[in-house]
Tab-separated table of C-alpha atoms in Angstrom:
chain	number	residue	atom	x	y	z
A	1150	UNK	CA	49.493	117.522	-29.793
A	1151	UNK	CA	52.979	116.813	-29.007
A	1152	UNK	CA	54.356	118.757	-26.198
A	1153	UNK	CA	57.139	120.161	-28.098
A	1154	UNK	CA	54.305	122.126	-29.892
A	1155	UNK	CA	52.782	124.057	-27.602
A	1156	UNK	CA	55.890	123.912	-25.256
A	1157	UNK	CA	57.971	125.741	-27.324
A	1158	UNK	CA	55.870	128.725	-27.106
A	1159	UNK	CA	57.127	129.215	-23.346
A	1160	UNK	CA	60.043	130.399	-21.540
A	1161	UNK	CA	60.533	127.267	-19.543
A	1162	UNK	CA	60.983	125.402	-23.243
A	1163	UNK	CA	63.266	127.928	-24.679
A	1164	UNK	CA	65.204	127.663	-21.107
A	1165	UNK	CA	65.745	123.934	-21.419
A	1166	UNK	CA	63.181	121.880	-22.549
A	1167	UNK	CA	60.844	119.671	-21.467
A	1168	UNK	CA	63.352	118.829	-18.558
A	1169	UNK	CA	62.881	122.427	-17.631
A	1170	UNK	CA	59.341	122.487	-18.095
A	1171	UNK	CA	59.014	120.139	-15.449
A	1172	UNK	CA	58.617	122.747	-12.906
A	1173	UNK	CA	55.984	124.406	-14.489
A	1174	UNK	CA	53.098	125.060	-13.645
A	1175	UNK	CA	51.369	126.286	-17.190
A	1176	UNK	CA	53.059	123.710	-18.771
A	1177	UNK	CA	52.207	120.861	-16.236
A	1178	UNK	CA	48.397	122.211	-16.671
A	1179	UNK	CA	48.465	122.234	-20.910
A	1180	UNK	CA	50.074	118.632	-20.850
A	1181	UNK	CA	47.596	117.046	-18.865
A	1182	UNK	CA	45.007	118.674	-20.554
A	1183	UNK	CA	42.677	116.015	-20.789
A	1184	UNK	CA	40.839	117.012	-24.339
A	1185	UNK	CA	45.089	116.859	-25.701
A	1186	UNK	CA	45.183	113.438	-24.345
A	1187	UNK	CA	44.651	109.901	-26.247
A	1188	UNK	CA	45.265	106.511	-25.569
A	1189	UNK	CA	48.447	105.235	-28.063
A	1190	UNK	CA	50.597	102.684	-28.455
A	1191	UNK	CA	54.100	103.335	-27.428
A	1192	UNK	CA	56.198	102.762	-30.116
A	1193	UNK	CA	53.875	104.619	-32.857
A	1194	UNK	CA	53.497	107.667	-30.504
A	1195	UNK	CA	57.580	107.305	-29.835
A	1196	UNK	CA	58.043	107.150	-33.686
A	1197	UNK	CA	55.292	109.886	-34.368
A	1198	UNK	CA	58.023	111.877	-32.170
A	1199	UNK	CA	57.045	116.232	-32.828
A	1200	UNK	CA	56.455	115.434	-36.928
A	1201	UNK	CA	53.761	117.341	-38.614
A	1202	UNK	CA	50.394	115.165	-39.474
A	1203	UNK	CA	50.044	113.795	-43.179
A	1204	UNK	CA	48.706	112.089	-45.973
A	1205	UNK	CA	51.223	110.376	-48.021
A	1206	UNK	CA	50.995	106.645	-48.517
A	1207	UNK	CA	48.427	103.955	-48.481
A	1208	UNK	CA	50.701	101.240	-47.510
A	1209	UNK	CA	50.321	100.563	-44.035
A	1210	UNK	CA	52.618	97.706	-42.685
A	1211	UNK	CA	54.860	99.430	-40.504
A	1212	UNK	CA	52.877	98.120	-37.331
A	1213	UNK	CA	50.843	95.446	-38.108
A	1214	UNK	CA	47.300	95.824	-37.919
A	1215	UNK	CA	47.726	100.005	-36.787
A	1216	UNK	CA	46.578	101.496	-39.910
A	1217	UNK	CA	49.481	104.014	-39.777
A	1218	UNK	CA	52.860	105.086	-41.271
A	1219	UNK	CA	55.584	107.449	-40.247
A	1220	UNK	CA	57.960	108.847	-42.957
A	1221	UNK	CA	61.131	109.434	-41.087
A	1222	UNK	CA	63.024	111.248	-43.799
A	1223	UNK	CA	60.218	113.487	-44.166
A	1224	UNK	CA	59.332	113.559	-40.431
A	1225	UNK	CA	55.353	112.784	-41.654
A	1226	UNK	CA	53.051	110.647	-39.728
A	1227	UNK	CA	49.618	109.414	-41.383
A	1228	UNK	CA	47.209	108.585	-38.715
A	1229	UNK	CA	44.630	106.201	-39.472
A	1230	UNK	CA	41.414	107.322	-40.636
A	1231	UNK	CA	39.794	106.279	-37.626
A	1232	UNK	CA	41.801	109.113	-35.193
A	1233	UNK	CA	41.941	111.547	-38.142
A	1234	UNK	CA	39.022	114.112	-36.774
A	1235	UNK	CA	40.050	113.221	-33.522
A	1236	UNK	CA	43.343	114.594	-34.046
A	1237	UNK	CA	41.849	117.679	-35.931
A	1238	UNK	CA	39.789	118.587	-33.024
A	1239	UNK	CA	42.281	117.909	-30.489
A	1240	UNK	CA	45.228	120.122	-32.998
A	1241	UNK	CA	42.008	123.323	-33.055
A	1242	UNK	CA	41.413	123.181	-28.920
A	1243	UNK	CA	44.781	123.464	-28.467
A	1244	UNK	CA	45.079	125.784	-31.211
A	1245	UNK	CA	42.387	128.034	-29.635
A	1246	UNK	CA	43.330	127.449	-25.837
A	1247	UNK	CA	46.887	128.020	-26.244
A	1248	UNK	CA	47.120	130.556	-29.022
A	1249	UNK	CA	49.303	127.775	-31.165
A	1250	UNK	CA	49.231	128.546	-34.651
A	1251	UNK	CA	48.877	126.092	-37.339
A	1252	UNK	CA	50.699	126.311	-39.974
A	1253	UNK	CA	48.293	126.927	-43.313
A	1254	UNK	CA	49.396	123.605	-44.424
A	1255	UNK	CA	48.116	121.777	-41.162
A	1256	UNK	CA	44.836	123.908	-40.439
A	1257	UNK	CA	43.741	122.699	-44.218
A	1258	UNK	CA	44.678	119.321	-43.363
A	1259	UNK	CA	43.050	119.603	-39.672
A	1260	UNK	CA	40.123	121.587	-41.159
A	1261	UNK	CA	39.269	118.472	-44.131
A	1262	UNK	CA	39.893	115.446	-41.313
A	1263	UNK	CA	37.582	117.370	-39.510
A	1264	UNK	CA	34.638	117.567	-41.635
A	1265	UNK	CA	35.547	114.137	-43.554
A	1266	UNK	CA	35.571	112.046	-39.926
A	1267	UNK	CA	32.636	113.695	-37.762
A	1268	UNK	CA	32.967	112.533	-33.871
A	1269	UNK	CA	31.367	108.574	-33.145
A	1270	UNK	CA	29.285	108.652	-30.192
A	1271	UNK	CA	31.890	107.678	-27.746
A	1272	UNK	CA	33.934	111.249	-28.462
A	1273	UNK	CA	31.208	112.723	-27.597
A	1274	UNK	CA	30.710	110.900	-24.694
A	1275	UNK	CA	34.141	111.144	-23.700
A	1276	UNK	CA	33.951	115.083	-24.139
A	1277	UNK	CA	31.484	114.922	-21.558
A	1278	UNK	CA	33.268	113.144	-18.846
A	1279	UNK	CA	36.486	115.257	-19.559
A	1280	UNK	CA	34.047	118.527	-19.107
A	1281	UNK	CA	33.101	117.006	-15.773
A	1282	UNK	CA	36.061	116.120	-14.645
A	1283	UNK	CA	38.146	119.144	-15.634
A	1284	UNK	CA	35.591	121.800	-15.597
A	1285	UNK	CA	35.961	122.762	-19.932
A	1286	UNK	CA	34.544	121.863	-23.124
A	1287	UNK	CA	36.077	121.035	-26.551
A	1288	UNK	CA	33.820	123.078	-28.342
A	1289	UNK	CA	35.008	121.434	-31.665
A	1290	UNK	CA	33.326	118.660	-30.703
A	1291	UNK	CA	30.426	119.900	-29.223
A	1292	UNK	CA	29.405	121.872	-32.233
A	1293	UNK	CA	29.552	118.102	-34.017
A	1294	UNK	CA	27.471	116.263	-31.634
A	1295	UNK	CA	24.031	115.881	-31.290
């Protein structure tokens, strides 16, 4: 989840932005939030920027052999469908951890990536290392693995 959205829920963000966020120390803690985190490559995650998750194309040669698209005049990204419930399960822990609200457009899209693209072994592998590591679960994966 892009900072901007659960950022903008605090005083530090409304203050000045990430810049001002810098100094603090709920924000610090929710970005490096281990179950937010994924590996990406830096220009898709630069073009993803803050825009809302989508499904509009299925022409994918914006970056090669990354399966995704960004629609800049719309300010839409399409993951590919590899990340898709990884992204849904990532967008409802934050959702529940933070008290971030979805919009009803996203928690339908979140809601059908998630039971479309159940967790592979290694998410639920890599759930339990975070939960070692950082002491909490991602219960939306959990409740998916065996």
């Amino acid at each position: 989840m892009p900072a901007e959205n659960f950022g903008r829920h605090l005083q530090c963000w409304r203050n000045g932005g990430r810049k001002e966020c810098k100094k603090d120390v709920i924000f610090n803690t929710i970005k490096g939030d281990l179950h937010n985190l994924q590996p990406s490559i830096d220009e898709v995650n630069g073009d993803r920027s803050n825009y809302r998750y989508s499904q509009f194309t299925k022409t994918f040669n914006q970056y090669g052999q990354c399966k995704t698209a960004v629609d800049f005049k719309q300010r839409q990204f399409q993951p590919s469908k590899e990340i898709r419930g990884v992204i849904a399960r990532t967008y409802f822990y934050m959702q529940d951890k933070c008290n971030i609200n979805l919009s009803d457009a996203q928690s339908k899209l979140m809601t059908a990536w998630d039971n479309t693209y159940p967790p592979d072994e290694w998410e639920c592998e890599r759930k339990k290392q975070i939960e070692q590591i950082q002491g909490n679960d991602n219960r939306f994966i959990t409740e998916k693995c065996n």
